[in-house]
């Protein structure tokens, strides 16, 4: 059979060789390019280009770490998170100190100016001092989601069940008949500050405190509420989830490629070195997890239970001495005096002197 030379309308020349049988199905177009140089038409490159590029990028990462891992040190994100977590812990402790200082100052001012009051006014002073102590407990419980009293003093809302559960640690410090508004969005701490504010207002109107002194008390109360709000901000503002996700991924990736960078020079010694490096990094990350919420029950958290109990003991002593000073012949921290005179005159009978004499 003779060869047929055909010319297409577009000018291309193809040499076809008809065959019998299967003349149409067995025809082959002459190749203008060698197969080794074909990348598009009929090739598989378009389907495999993505995984090839990803493997190349991974290889590039391994090479880069092999050249720079010795100078990489701790990932910057780990150090940043650890520093910010410790700042939250330190700020939380400082704000708690601000509240304690305000309670001390208000207690001192209230007691020092009211030890000669009539009995009814002394009862109100004692009630206000107890409310100041209760504010410390309410702050601690609020930061731990242990809500305040409901209907009767000494009961609290359990956040997991919503039921009222007995909370006896400061039930005797709350005003009788107090009902909480936690279910309506009002925290007990702010609620209790109204009683203190009313006492300051009554003392100013009654002439117990002069205007500059009352102004200083208001400043102390405002500082207390301000510190409470900042502690609440620390408790409710978590680290952005995008930062946490990125940090976890970077830490896992770093640990995954570190052996490739060390195995060539260290051989089996790369195993303990990798363990030591990852122990350090995961340890820093774990510390940051604990310090992000410094008001909990972990051993690394602020010892709020002990701090509040110490302040309660301190103010209870002040209250005890103040009550004695209301009796005739008694003075706070001095005891009973006999004879005339002020400080340094007359005989002093301290309550403990009788025990010492016996």
XYZ file of C-alpha atoms in Angstrom:
358
model
C 0.000 0.000 0.000
C 1.350 3.372 -0.919
C 2.062 6.161 1.550
C -0.355 9.044 1.469
C 0.902 12.599 1.955
C -1.867 14.851 3.225
C -1.880 18.500 4.068
C -4.322 19.914 6.668
C -5.970 23.271 6.312
C -3.731 24.745 9.014
C -0.660 23.745 7.033
C 0.568 20.929 9.276
C 1.955 17.838 7.549
C 1.291 14.406 9.003
C 2.477 11.193 7.461
C -0.017 8.423 8.099
C 0.429 4.822 7.164
C -2.884 2.970 6.769
C -2.849 -0.597 7.977
C -5.219 -3.500 7.535
C -6.865 -4.667 9.739
C -7.631 -1.984 12.394
C -6.593 0.751 10.086
C -8.142 3.502 12.184
C -7.467 2.282 15.719
C -3.824 1.482 15.169
C -2.798 4.734 13.539
C -0.033 6.707 15.322
C 0.729 10.344 14.849
C 4.383 11.019 14.192
C 6.073 12.627 17.279
C 7.629 16.038 16.757
C 9.252 16.074 20.266
C 10.990 13.248 22.129
C 8.969 11.815 25.017
C 11.564 12.979 27.523
C 10.822 16.588 26.611
C 7.031 16.421 26.864
C 5.612 18.000 30.068
C 2.038 19.009 29.306
C 0.031 17.108 26.710
C -0.373 13.501 27.697
C 1.964 13.852 30.697
C 1.117 13.185 34.388
C 2.998 16.203 35.757
C -0.108 18.255 36.477
C -1.495 15.558 38.796
C 1.689 15.074 40.847
C 3.132 18.582 40.985
C 1.581 19.433 44.387
C 2.989 16.509 46.419
C 6.367 16.973 44.722
C 6.460 20.642 45.729
C 5.463 19.782 49.319
C 8.255 17.222 49.615
C 10.690 19.767 48.234
C 9.565 22.318 50.800
C 9.989 19.773 53.607
C 13.491 18.969 52.368
C 14.264 22.692 52.286
C 13.107 23.002 55.902
C 15.340 20.111 56.991
C 18.343 21.651 55.238
C 17.665 25.059 56.785
C 17.365 23.579 60.280
C 20.527 21.559 59.728
C 22.408 24.784 59.054
C 20.728 26.958 61.690
C 19.447 24.724 64.510
C 22.545 25.369 66.614
C 21.734 29.081 66.648
C 17.957 28.746 66.870
C 17.690 28.548 70.686
C 14.253 28.652 72.269
C 11.430 29.507 69.892
C 10.411 33.101 70.363
C 6.753 32.182 70.741
C 7.500 29.925 73.732
C 9.466 32.648 75.502
C 6.795 35.244 74.735
C 3.997 33.138 76.142
C 5.952 32.252 79.270
C 6.676 35.924 79.936
C 3.087 37.024 79.432
C 1.813 34.203 81.670
C 4.141 35.235 84.481
C 3.027 38.842 84.064
C -0.560 37.682 84.600
C 0.512 35.860 87.775
C 2.489 38.824 89.115
C -0.212 41.363 88.266
C -2.849 39.197 89.926
C -0.806 39.054 93.116
C -0.260 42.819 93.094
C -3.961 43.532 92.599
C -4.800 41.227 95.495
C -2.360 43.250 97.603
C -4.173 46.437 96.573
C -7.470 45.009 97.853
C -5.853 43.858 101.094
C -4.236 47.258 101.619
C -7.556 49.019 101.079
C -9.272 46.708 103.562
C -6.550 47.407 106.129
C -6.728 51.158 105.657
C -10.508 51.276 105.858
C -10.520 49.023 108.904
C -7.984 51.220 110.663
C -9.902 54.386 109.876
C -13.285 52.962 110.884
C -12.053 51.543 114.187
C -9.853 54.456 115.184
C -12.732 56.911 114.782
C -15.523 54.882 116.344
C -14.270 53.345 119.610
C -16.234 55.962 121.617
C -19.439 55.625 119.633
C -22.787 54.706 121.225
C -23.654 51.017 121.200
C -25.924 51.199 118.137
C -23.247 52.904 116.057
C -20.602 50.474 117.283
C -22.755 47.576 116.105
C -22.921 49.132 112.648
C -19.146 49.635 112.637
C -18.610 45.995 113.586
C -20.976 44.959 110.775
C -19.075 47.066 108.214
C -15.690 45.640 109.267
C -17.046 42.131 108.828
C -18.284 43.084 105.376
C -14.756 44.234 104.484
C -13.438 40.790 105.427
C -16.253 39.168 103.440
C -15.161 41.167 100.374
C -11.844 39.284 100.429
C -13.631 35.932 100.471
C -16.095 37.053 97.812
C -13.229 38.197 95.565
C -11.481 34.852 95.913
C -14.624 32.860 95.209
C -15.690 35.076 92.324
C -12.356 34.561 90.567
C -12.802 30.812 91.028
C -16.409 30.873 89.767
C -17.654 30.072 93.285
C -20.577 32.455 93.326
C -21.882 34.375 96.296
C -24.751 33.758 98.720
C -28.309 33.299 97.561
C -31.329 34.051 99.768
C -29.504 33.375 103.047
C -25.906 34.021 104.166
C -23.554 31.110 103.812
C -24.976 29.546 100.670
C -23.447 29.745 97.209
C -24.401 28.794 93.681
C -22.533 25.763 92.409
C -21.529 26.599 88.794
C -21.733 22.952 87.716
C -25.246 22.261 89.016
C -26.745 25.679 89.638
C -27.911 24.552 93.086
C -27.270 26.392 96.332
C -24.537 24.704 98.384
C -23.361 25.583 101.880
C -20.268 27.778 101.997
C -19.565 28.274 105.706
C -16.173 29.970 105.491
C -17.614 33.485 105.581
C -21.325 33.037 106.261
C -21.023 34.758 109.657
C -19.512 37.857 108.015
C -22.452 38.708 105.737
C -25.353 40.975 106.667
C -28.468 39.211 107.877
C -31.083 38.738 105.198
C -28.666 39.414 102.364
C -29.764 38.007 99.015
C -27.352 37.783 96.103
C -27.879 38.893 92.534
C -25.361 36.620 90.840
C -28.083 35.088 88.708
C -28.864 38.585 87.401
C -25.250 39.428 86.621
C -24.220 41.388 89.748
C -21.141 40.078 91.530
C -21.142 39.833 95.311
C -17.988 41.946 95.635
C -19.555 45.001 94.049
C -22.747 44.364 95.990
C -20.917 44.421 99.333
C -19.112 47.655 98.536
C -22.463 49.453 98.674
C -22.686 48.722 102.412
C -19.229 50.234 102.922
C -20.154 53.275 100.839
C -23.313 53.795 102.878
C -21.357 53.593 106.120
C -18.910 56.258 104.908
C -21.822 58.468 103.868
C -23.538 58.062 107.222
C -20.289 58.774 109.070
C -19.797 61.967 107.084
C -23.363 63.144 107.700
C -23.124 62.299 111.397
C -19.832 64.065 111.861
C -17.808 60.907 112.543
C -15.370 61.743 109.741
C -14.445 65.129 108.362
C -14.655 65.734 104.617
C -10.969 65.129 103.684
C -10.938 61.940 105.728
C -14.115 60.680 104.056
C -12.582 61.528 100.684
C -9.569 59.338 101.473
C -11.892 56.492 102.442
C -13.658 56.842 99.116
C -10.300 56.623 97.353
C -9.492 53.394 99.199
C -12.858 51.930 98.276
C -12.434 52.951 94.634
C -8.960 51.385 94.558
C -10.466 48.177 95.861
C -13.104 48.044 93.137
C -10.516 48.959 90.494
C -8.183 46.132 91.554
C -11.109 43.719 91.640
C -11.981 44.653 88.053
C -8.394 44.136 86.885
C -8.222 40.721 88.536
C -11.489 39.861 86.820
C -9.940 40.910 83.499
C -7.011 38.545 84.043
C -9.396 35.727 84.877
C -11.739 36.231 81.923
C -9.241 37.186 79.195
C -7.540 34.078 77.894
C -4.624 33.835 75.486
C -5.931 34.046 71.876
C -6.578 30.595 70.468
C -4.740 31.439 67.241
C -1.573 32.029 69.266
C -2.008 28.747 71.146
C -2.604 26.750 67.950
C 0.416 28.248 66.222
C 2.630 27.689 69.227
C 1.612 24.036 69.592
C 2.194 23.420 65.899
C 5.603 25.122 65.924
C 6.645 23.183 69.018
C 5.575 19.854 67.493
C 7.271 20.673 64.179
C 10.469 21.700 65.936
C 10.556 18.433 67.866
C 9.823 16.450 64.707
C 12.663 17.843 62.605
C 15.256 18.286 65.354
C 16.466 14.646 65.127
C 17.164 15.072 61.383
C 19.399 18.041 62.133
C 21.386 16.255 64.844
C 21.634 12.638 63.727
C 24.389 13.209 61.139
C 26.915 14.496 63.658
C 25.713 12.968 66.944
C 24.462 9.561 65.844
C 22.787 7.896 68.871
C 23.701 10.805 71.108
C 21.008 12.762 69.257
C 18.373 10.839 71.262
C 19.216 12.233 74.740
C 19.923 15.665 73.269
C 16.478 15.779 71.649
C 14.894 14.580 74.902
C 16.654 17.299 76.891
C 15.717 20.072 74.447
C 12.068 19.021 74.243
C 11.882 18.542 78.020
C 12.954 22.169 78.378
C 10.509 23.513 75.795
C 7.515 21.486 76.932
C 8.340 22.391 80.539
C 8.219 26.089 79.722
C 4.938 25.567 77.900
C 3.487 23.677 80.871
C 4.493 26.407 83.316
C 2.807 28.978 81.088
C -0.395 26.901 81.140
C -0.499 27.001 84.941
C 0.373 30.675 85.302
C -2.252 31.901 82.836
C -4.958 31.543 85.501
C -3.205 32.356 88.803
C -6.347 32.264 90.951
C -7.027 28.525 90.917
C -6.118 25.641 93.190
C -2.847 24.485 91.605
C 0.294 24.521 93.699
C 1.807 27.142 91.410
C -1.174 29.493 91.813
C -1.480 32.389 94.242
C -2.103 31.088 97.762
C -5.331 33.018 98.069
C -6.851 30.769 100.742
C -3.951 31.285 103.155
C -3.619 34.995 102.365
C -7.299 35.687 103.031
C -7.257 33.650 106.236
C -4.218 35.577 107.486
C -5.923 38.908 106.823
C -9.062 37.689 108.571
C -7.020 36.760 111.641
C -5.316 40.145 111.554
C -8.558 42.111 111.386
C -10.200 39.871 113.983
C -7.495 40.914 116.443
C -8.191 44.562 115.617
C -11.896 44.028 116.215
C -11.244 42.318 119.534
C -9.034 45.160 120.745
C -11.544 47.723 119.483
C -14.360 46.103 121.452
C -12.268 46.221 124.632
C -11.507 49.875 124.004
C -15.215 50.589 124.221
C -15.212 49.641 127.878
C -14.341 52.288 130.475
C -10.618 52.440 131.236
C -9.520 50.400 128.232
C -7.340 51.487 125.331
C -6.528 49.532 122.202
C -3.286 47.529 122.470
C -2.663 48.934 125.957
C -5.250 47.432 128.222
C -7.008 48.779 131.305
C -5.696 51.986 132.831
C -6.137 53.053 136.404
C -5.692 56.603 137.481
C -5.594 59.760 135.456
C -3.609 60.587 132.411
C -3.024 59.623 128.871
C -0.370 57.527 127.252
C 2.550 56.921 129.600
C 0.684 57.929 132.795
C -1.155 55.767 135.268
C -0.860 52.049 135.863
C -1.475 49.693 132.932
C -3.176 46.360 133.516
C -2.735 44.346 130.311
C -5.021 41.309 130.015
C -1.950 39.046 129.826
C -0.292 40.518 132.913
C -2.556 38.604 135.223
C -1.493 35.339 133.639
C 2.145 36.331 133.906
C 1.801 37.279 137.578
C 0.150 34.000 138.435
